[in-house]
Short mmCIF file of C-alpha atoms in Angstrom, two decimals:
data_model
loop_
_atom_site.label_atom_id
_atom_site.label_comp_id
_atom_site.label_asym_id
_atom_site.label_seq_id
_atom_site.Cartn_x
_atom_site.Cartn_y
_atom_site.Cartn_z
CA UNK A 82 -39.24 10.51 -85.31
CA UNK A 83 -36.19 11.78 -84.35
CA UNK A 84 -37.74 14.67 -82.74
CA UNK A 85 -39.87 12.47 -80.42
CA UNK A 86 -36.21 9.71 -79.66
CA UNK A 87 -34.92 13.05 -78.47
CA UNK A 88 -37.52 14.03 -76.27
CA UNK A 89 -37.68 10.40 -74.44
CA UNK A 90 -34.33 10.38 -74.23
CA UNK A 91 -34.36 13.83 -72.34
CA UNK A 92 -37.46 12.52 -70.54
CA UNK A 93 -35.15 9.29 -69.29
CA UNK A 94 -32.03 11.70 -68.81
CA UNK A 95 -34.19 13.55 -65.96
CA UNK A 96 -35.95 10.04 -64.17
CA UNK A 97 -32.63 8.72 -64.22
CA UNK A 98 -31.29 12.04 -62.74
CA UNK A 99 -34.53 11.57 -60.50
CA UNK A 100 -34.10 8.01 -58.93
CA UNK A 101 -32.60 7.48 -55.53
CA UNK A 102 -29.28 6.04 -55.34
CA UNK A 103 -29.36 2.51 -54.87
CA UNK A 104 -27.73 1.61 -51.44
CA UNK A 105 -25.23 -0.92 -51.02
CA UNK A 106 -24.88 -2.86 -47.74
CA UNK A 107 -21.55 -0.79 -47.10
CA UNK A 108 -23.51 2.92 -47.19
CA UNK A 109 -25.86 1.25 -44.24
CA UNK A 110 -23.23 -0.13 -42.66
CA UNK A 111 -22.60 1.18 -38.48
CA UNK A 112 -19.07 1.43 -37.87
CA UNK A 113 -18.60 0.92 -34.16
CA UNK A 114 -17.32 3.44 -32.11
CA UNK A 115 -13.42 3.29 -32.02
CA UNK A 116 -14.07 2.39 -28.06
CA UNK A 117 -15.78 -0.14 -28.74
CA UNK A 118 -13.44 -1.90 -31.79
CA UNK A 119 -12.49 -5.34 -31.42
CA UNK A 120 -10.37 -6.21 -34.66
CA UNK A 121 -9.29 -9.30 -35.73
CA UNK A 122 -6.20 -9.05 -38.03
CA UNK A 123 -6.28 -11.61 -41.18
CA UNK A 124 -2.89 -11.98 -43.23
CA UNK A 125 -4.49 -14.33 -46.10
CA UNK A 126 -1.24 -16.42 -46.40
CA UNK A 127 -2.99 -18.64 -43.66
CA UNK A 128 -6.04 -19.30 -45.19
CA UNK A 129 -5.46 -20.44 -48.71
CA UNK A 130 -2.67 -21.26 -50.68
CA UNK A 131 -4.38 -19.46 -54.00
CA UNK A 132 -7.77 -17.97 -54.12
CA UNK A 133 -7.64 -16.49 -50.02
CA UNK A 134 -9.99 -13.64 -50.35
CA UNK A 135 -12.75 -16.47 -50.62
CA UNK A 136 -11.32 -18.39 -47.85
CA UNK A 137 -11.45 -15.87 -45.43
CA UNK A 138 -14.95 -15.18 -46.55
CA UNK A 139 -15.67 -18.74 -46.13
CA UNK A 140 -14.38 -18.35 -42.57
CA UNK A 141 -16.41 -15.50 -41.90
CA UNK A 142 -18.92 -17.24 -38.73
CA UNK A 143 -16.21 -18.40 -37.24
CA UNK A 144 -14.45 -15.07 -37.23
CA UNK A 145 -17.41 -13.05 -36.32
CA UNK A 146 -18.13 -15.71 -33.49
CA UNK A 147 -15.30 -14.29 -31.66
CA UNK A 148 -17.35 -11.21 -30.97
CA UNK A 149 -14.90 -9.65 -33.18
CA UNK A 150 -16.21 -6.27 -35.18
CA UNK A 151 -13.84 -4.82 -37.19
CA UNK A 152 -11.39 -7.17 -39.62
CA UNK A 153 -8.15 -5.41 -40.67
CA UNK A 154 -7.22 -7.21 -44.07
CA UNK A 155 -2.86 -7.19 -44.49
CA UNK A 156 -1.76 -5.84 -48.20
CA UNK A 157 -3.41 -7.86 -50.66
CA UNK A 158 -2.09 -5.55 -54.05
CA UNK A 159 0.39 -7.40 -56.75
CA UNK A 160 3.43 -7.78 -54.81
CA UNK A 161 6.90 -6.15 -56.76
CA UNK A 162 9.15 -8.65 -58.52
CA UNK A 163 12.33 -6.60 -58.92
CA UNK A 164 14.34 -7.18 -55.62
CA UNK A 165 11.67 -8.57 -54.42
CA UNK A 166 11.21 -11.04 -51.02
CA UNK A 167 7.80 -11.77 -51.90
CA UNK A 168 6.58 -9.87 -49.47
CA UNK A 169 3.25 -8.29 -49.21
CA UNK A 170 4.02 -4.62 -48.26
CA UNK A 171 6.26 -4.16 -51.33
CA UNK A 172 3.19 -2.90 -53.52
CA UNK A 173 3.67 -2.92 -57.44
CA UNK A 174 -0.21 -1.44 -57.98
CA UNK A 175 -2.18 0.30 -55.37
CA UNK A 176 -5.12 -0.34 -56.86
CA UNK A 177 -5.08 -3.68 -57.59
CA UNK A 178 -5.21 -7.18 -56.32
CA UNK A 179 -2.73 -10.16 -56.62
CA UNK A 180 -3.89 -13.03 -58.85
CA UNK A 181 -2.46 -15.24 -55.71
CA UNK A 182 -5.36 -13.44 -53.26
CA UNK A 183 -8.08 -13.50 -56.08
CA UNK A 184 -9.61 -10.33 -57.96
CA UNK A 185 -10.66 -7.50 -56.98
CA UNK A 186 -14.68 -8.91 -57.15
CA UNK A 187 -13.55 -11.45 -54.38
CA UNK A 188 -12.34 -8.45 -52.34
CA UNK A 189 -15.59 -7.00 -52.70
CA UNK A 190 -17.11 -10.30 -52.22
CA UNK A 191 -15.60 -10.21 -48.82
CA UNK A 192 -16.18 -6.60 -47.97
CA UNK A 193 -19.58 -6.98 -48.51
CA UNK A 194 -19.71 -10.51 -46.52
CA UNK A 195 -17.76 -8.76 -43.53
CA UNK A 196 -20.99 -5.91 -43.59
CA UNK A 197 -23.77 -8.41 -43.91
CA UNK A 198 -22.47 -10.12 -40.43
CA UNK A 199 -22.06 -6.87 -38.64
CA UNK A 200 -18.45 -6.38 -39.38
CA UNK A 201 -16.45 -3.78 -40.75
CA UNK A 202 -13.30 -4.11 -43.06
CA UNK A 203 -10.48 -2.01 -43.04
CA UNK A 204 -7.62 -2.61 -45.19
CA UNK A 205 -3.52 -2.18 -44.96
CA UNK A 206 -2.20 0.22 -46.55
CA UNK A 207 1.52 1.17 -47.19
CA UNK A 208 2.62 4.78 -48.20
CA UNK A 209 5.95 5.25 -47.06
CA UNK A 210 7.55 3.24 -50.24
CA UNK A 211 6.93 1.38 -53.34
CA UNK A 212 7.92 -2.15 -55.42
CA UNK A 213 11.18 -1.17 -57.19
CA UNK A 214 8.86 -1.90 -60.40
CA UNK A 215 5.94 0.09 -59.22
CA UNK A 216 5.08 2.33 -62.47
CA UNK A 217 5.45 5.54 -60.51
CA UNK A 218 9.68 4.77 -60.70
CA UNK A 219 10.20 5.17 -64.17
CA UNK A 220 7.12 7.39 -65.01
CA UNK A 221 7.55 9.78 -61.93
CA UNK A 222 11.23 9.53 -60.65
CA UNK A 223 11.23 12.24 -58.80
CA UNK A 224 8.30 11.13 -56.33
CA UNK A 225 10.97 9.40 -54.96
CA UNK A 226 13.72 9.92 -52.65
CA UNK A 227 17.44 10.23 -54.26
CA UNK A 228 20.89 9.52 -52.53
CA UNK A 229 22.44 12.96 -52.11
CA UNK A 230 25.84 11.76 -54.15
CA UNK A 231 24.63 9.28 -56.66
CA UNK A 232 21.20 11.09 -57.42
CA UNK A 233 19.59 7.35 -57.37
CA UNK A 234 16.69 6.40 -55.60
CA UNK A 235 17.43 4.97 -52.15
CA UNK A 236 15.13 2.24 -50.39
CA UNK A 237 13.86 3.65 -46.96
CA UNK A 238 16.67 4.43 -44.71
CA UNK A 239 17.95 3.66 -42.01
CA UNK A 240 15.91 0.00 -42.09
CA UNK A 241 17.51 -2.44 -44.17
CA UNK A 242 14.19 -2.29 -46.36
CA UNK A 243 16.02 -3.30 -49.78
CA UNK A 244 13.02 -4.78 -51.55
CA UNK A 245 11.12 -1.06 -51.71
CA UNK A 246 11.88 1.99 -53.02
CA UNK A 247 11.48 5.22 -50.49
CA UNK A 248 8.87 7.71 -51.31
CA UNK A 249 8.98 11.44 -51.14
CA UNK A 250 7.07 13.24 -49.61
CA UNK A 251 8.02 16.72 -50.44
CA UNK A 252 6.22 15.83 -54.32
CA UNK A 253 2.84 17.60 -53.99
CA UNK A 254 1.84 15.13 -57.13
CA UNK A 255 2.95 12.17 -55.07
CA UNK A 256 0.77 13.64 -52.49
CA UNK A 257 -2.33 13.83 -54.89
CA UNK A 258 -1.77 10.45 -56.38
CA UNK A 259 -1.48 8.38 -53.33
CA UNK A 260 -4.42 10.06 -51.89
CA UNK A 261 -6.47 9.36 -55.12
CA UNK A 262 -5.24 5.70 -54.69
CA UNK A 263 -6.79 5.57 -51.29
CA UNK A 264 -10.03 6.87 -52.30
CA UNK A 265 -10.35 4.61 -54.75
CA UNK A 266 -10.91 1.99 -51.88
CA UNK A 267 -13.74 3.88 -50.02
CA UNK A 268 -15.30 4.98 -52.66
CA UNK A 269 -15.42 1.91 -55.33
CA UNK A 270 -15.13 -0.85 -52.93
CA UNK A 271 -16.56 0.21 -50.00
CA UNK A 272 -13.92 -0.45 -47.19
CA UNK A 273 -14.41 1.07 -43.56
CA UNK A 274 -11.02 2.38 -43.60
CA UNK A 275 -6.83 1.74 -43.49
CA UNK A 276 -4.41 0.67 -41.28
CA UNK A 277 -1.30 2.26 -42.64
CA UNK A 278 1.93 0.75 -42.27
CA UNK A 279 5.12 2.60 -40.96
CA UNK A 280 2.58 5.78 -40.10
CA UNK A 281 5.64 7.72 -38.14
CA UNK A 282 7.28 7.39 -41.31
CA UNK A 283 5.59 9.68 -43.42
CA UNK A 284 4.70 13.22 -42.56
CA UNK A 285 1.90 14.17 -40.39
CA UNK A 286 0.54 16.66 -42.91
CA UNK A 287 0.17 14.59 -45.28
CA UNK A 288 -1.91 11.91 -43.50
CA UNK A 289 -3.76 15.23 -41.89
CA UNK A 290 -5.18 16.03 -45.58
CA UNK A 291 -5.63 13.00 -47.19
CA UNK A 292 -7.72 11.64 -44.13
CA UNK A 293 -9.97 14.52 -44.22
CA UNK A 294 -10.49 13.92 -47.75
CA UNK A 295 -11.23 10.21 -46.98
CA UNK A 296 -13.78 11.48 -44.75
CA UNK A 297 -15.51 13.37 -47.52
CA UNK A 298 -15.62 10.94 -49.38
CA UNK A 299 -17.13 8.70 -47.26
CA UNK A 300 -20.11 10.40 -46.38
CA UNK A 301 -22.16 9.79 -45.18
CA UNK A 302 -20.70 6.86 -43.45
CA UNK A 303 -17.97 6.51 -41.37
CA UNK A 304 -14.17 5.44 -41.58
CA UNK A 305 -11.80 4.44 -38.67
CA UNK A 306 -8.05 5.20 -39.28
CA UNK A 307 -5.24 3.20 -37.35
CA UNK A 308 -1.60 4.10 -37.44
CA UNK A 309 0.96 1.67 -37.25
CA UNK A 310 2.85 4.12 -35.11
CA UNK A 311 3.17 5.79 -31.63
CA UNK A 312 3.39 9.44 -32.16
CA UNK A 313 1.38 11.86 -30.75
CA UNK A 314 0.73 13.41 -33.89
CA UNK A 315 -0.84 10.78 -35.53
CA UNK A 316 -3.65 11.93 -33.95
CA UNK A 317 -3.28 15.67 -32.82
CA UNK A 318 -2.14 16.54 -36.72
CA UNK A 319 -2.49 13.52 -38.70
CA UNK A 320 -6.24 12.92 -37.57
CA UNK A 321 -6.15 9.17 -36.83
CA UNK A 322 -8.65 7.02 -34.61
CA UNK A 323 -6.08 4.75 -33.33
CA UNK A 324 -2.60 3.84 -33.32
CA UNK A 325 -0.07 0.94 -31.91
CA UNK A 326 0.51 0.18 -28.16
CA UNK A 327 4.15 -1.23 -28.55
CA UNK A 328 5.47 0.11 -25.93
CA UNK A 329 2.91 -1.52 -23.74
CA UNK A 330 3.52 -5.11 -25.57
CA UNK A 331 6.86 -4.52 -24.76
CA UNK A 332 6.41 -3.80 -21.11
CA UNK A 333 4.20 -7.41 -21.33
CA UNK A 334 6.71 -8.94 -22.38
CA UNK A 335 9.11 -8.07 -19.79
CA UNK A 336 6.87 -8.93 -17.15
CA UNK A 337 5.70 -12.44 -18.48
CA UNK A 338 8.74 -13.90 -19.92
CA UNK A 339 11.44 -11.54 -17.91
CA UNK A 340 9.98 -11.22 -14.03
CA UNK A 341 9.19 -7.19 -14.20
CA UNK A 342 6.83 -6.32 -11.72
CA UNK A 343 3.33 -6.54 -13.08
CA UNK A 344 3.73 -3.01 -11.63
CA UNK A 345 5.37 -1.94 -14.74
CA UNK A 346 2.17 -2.90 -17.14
CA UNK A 347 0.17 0.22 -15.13
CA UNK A 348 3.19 2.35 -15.83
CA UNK A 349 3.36 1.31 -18.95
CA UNK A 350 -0.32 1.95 -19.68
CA UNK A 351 -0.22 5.18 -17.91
CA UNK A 352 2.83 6.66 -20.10
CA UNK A 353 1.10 5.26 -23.51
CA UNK A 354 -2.27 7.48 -22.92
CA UNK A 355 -0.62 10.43 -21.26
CA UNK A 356 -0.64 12.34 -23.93
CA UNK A 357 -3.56 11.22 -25.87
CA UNK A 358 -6.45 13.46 -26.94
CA UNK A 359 -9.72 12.18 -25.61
CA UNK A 360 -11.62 9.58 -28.20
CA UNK A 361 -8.31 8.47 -29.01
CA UNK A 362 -7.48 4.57 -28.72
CA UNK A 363 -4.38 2.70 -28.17
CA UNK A 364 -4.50 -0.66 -29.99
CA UNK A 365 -3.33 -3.68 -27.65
CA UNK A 366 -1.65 -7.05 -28.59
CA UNK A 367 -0.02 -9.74 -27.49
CA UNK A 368 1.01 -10.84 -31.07
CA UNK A 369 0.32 -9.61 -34.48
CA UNK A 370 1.91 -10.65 -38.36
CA UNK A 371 5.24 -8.60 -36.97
CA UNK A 372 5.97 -10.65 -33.83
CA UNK A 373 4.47 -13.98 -35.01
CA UNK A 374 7.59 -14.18 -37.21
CA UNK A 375 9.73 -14.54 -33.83
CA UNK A 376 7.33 -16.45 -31.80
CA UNK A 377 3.79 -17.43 -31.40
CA UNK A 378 1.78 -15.96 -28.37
CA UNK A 379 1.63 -19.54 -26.72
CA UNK A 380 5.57 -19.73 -26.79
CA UNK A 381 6.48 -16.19 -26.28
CA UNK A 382 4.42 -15.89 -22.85
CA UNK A 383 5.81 -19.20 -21.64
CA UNK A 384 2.52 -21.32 -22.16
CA UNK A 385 -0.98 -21.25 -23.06
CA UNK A 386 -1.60 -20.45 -19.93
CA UNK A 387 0.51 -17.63 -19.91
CA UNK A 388 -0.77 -16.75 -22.88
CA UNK A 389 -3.78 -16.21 -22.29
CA UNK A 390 -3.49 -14.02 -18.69
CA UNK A 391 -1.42 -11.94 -20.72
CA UNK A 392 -4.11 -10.97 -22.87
CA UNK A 393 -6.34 -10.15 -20.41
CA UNK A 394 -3.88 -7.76 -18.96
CA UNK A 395 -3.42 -6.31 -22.55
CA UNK A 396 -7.18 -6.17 -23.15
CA UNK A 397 -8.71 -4.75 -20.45
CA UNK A 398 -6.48 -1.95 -19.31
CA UNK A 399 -7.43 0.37 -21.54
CA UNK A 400 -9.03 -1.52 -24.64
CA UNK A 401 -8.38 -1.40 -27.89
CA UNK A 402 -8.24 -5.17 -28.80
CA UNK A 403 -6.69 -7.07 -31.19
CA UNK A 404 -6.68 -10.93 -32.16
CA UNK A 405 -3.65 -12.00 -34.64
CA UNK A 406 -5.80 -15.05 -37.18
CA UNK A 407 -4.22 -17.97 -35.42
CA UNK A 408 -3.72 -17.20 -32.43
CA UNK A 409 -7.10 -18.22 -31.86
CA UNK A 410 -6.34 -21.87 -31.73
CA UNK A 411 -3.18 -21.54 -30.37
CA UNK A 412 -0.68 -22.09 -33.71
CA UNK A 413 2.53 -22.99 -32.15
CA UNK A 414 5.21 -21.76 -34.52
CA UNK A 415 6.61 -18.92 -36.24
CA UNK A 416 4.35 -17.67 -38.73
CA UNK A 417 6.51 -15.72 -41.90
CA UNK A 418 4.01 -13.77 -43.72
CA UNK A 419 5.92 -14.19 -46.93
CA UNK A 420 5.19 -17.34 -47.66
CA UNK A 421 2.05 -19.38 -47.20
CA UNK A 422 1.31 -21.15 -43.49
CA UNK A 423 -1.49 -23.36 -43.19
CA UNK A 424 -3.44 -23.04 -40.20
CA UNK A 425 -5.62 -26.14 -38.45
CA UNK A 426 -9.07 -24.28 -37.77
CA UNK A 427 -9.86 -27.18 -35.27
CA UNK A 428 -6.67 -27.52 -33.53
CA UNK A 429 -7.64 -26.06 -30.48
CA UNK A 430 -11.66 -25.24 -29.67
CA UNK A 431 -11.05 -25.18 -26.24
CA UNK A 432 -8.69 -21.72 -26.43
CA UNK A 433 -10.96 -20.69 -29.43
CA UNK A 434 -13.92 -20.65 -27.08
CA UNK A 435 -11.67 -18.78 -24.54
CA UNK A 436 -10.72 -15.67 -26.68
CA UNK A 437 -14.38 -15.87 -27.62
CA UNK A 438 -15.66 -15.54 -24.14
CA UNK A 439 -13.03 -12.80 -23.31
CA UNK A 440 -14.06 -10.62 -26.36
CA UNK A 441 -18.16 -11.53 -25.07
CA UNK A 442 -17.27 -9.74 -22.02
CA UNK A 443 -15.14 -7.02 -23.62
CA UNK A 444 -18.53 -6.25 -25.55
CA UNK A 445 -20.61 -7.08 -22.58
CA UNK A 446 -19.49 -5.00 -20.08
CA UNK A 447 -18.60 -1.20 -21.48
CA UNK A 448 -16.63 -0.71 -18.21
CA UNK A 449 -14.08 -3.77 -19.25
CA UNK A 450 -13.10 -1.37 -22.69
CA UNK A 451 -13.50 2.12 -21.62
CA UNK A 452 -14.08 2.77 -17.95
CA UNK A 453 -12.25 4.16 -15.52
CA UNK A 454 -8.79 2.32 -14.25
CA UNK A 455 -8.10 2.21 -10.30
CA UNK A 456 -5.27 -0.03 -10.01
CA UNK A 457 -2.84 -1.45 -6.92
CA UNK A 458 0.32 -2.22 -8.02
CA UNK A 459 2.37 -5.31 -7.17
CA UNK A 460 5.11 -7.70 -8.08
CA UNK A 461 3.48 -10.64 -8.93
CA UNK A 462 0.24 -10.15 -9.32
CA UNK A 463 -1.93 -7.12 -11.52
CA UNK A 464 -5.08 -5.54 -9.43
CA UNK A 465 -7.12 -3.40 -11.17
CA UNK A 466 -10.56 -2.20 -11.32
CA UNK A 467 -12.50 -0.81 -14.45
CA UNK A 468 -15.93 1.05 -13.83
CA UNK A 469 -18.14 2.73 -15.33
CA UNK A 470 -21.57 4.28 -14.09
CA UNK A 471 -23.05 2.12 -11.41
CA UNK A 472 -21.07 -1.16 -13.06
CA UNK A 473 -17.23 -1.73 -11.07
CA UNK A 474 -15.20 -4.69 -12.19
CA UNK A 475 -11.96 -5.85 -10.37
CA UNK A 476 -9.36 -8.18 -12.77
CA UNK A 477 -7.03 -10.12 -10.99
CA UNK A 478 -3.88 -11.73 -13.13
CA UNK A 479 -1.20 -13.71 -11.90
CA UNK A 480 1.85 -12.79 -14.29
CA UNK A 481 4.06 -15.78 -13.08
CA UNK A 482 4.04 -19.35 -13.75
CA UNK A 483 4.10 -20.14 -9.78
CA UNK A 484 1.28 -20.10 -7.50
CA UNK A 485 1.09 -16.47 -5.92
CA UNK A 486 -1.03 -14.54 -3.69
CA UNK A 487 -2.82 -11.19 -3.89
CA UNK A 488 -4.05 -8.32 -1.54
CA UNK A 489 -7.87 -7.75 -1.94
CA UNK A 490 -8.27 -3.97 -2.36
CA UNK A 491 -9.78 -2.97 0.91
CA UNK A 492 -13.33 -1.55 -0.94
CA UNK A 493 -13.70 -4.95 -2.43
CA UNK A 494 -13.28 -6.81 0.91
CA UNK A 495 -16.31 -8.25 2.50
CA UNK A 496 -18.46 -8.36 -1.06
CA UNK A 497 -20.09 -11.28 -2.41
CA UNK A 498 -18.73 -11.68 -6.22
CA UNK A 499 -19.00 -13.93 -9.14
CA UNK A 500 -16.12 -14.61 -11.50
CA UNK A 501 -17.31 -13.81 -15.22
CA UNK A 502 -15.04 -16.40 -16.67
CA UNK A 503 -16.13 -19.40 -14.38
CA UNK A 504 -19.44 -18.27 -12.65
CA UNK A 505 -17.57 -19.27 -9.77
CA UNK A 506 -19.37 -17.17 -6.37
CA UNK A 507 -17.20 -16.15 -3.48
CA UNK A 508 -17.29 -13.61 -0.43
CA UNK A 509 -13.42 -11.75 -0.89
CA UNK A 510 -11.58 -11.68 2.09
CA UNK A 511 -8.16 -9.59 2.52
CA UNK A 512 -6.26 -12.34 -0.06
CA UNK A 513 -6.72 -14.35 -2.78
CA UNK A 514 -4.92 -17.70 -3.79
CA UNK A 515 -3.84 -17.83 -7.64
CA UNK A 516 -2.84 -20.60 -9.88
CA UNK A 517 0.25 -19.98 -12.16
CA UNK A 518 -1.07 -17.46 -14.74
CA UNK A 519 -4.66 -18.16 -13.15
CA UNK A 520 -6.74 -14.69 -13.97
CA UNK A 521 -10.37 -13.41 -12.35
CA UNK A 522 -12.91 -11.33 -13.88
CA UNK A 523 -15.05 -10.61 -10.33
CA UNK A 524 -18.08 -8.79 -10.18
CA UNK A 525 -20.76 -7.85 -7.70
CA UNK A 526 -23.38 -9.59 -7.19
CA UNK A 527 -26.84 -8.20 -7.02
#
């Protein structure tokens, strides 16, 4: 008898060994290309008070509606007590979630939600410092980094970041721990990849070795890797997809709310991708969970209006697009991500159903994301044209809140065009009238 248990056990040993892994919806999961990313940013504080991971799922056709294809979740680990602000980047357990989000089956609950509707899910991620009562302090001291006089550990210098504790990077164990920690997300949950916070503060090499193990890991499906950062060698050593256009949001800025010439967004644009490798993608925003704590989009670019022609600038210049959750419907206020902000869905379908038809053309038209740029500089009024193949676009945005008028580029003089926002059909002549903040999306018409 025990003879023959042993032998079916060795027979179910070598089926077992036999049978296909079963596939999850993540492992057939098509990440988009990163020229093609739309992402949608969701900091749960605006979705739910307690339980947010569900919300957000329970949001999911409304999100997806926007054409959106990627959602990048903010830090959703237990959040550090000791000095603490409450504040979501100050990470007590990296591989954990906060009771006040849900549990870690809600996150996969989501992640698995986000795949079924044809959207990925990446998730922030924050390696440059800890929670003051993160285990690593007291079980691994040295991972940190120690004042020179006092031999203590310092929070990251020289912001006045007193709530975390800054991590050092010279600890090859630190190293191997905080890449295991990533892992852990691709490979037991599922997740697309990271958006890592404060990138250009932590060294190149490091995110150069644990994103090729990431990749590994992965296979054989894909991850997309965005730097919150603006260094060249986030991509040419550190190996990421994408990182931050803040120098461009600050040139928007300047134009909308200062008077800059709308000149200064193509020079802007130009210096941002300069030095890029090719495949590489700046992300553009007009808002996002940093800036919402100043000022929403609707009051930082004068109006709604305003708003809104700034985002087309940002958009289709070199794509890479990003919605903040709430902007959407136009939240009017400062938004501080350390406490919870409740957001009216239905406040505003109208400027819902804009973004959504500016992200249907984003996806529509390749040329609007990733084609070529012509542009013709001015003061008050961006002229640019995005093509691609056969397929040539010309955008039109009036960056002031006054009527203003624009010079036709003479190769789109004399052509019958429709405007993609309105349908509207027109023959351009050497000039076109503009609204304040009034924006065209013209093409040619068969």
């Amino acid at each position: 008898m025990k003879k023959l248990l042993l032998t079916l056990g060795a027979a179910a040993i070598v089926l077992s060994a036999c049978e296909p892994k079963k596939q999850t919806v993540a492992d057939t999961f098509q990440l988009p290309a990163v020229a093609d990313i739309a992402m949608y940013q969701v900091n749960p504080r605006v979705f739910a008070p307690e339980n947010s991971l569900r919300a957000v799922a329970a949001r999911i056709d409304s999100i997806r509606e926007l054409g959106v294809n990627v959602m990048w979740v903010m830090p959703i680990y237990p959040i550090g007590i000791e000095k603490g602000k409450n504040s979501p980047y100050c990470i007590s357990d990296y591989t954990a979630v906060a009771p006040e989000f849900g549990t870690i089956d809600d996150f996969k609950y989501l992640a698995q939600t986000c795949h079924e509707h044809g959207m990925a899910i990446i998730l922030d991620w924050v390696a440059n410092h800890t929670a003051w009562d993160h285990p690593w302090v007291s079980e691994h001291p040295d991972w940190y980094t120690h004042d020179e006089t006092t031999d203590t550990i310092i929070h990251p210098r020289p912001w006045d970041w007193l709530d975390v504790a800054d991590l050092n990077y010279d600890n090859r164990d630190m190293r191997r721990a905080m890449t295991d920690a990533m892992k852990f997300w691709i490979t037991e949950v599922g997740i697309d990849g990271f958006r890592c916070d404060v990138a250009d503060g932590v060294p190149a090499d490091f995110w150069r070795d644990a994103i090729r193990e990431l990749r590994e890991a992965a296979q054989p499906r894909q991850i997309v890797m965005l730097a919150e950062g603006k260094n060249v060698d986030n991509f040419t050593v550190g190996g990421f997809d994408m990182n931050y256009g803040w120098d461009f949001k600050d040139s928007i800025v300047h134009v909308f709310r200062d008077g800059r010439p709308a000149s200064d967004l193509i020079k802007a644009d130009s210096a941002e991708y300069a030095e890029l490798p090719a495949g590489k993608v700046k992300m553009r925003f007009t808002t996002n969970h940093d800036h919402a704590t100043e000022a929403a989009p609707v009051v930082e670019f004068i109006s709604e209006r305003g708003s809104m022609a700034a985002y087309v600038a940002t958009i289709f210049l070199h794509g890479g697009a990003l919605i903040y959750g709430s902007q959407e419907v136009g939240y009017p206020h400062p938004i501080n991500f350390f406490h919870y902000v409740p957001v009216d869905w239905s406040a505003n379908s109208p400027l819902y159903e804009e973004y959504e038809d500016l992200i249907e053309l984003y996806n529509e038209h390749p040329a609007l994301r990733k084609g070529e740029l012509e542009a013709w500089p001015a003061q008050d009024v961006l002229v640019f044209q995005k093509s691609l193949g056969a397929e040539r676009i010309l955008v039109v945005v009036n960056v002031r809140n006054a009527e203003a008028e624009a010079d036709v580029p003479a190769t789109w003089q004399g052509l019958k065009v429709e405007d993609e926002t309105t349908d509207r059909k027109m023959t351009l002549g050497p000039s076109l009238s503009l609204k304040p903040f009034e924006y065209l999306i013209l093409s040619i018409e068969d």
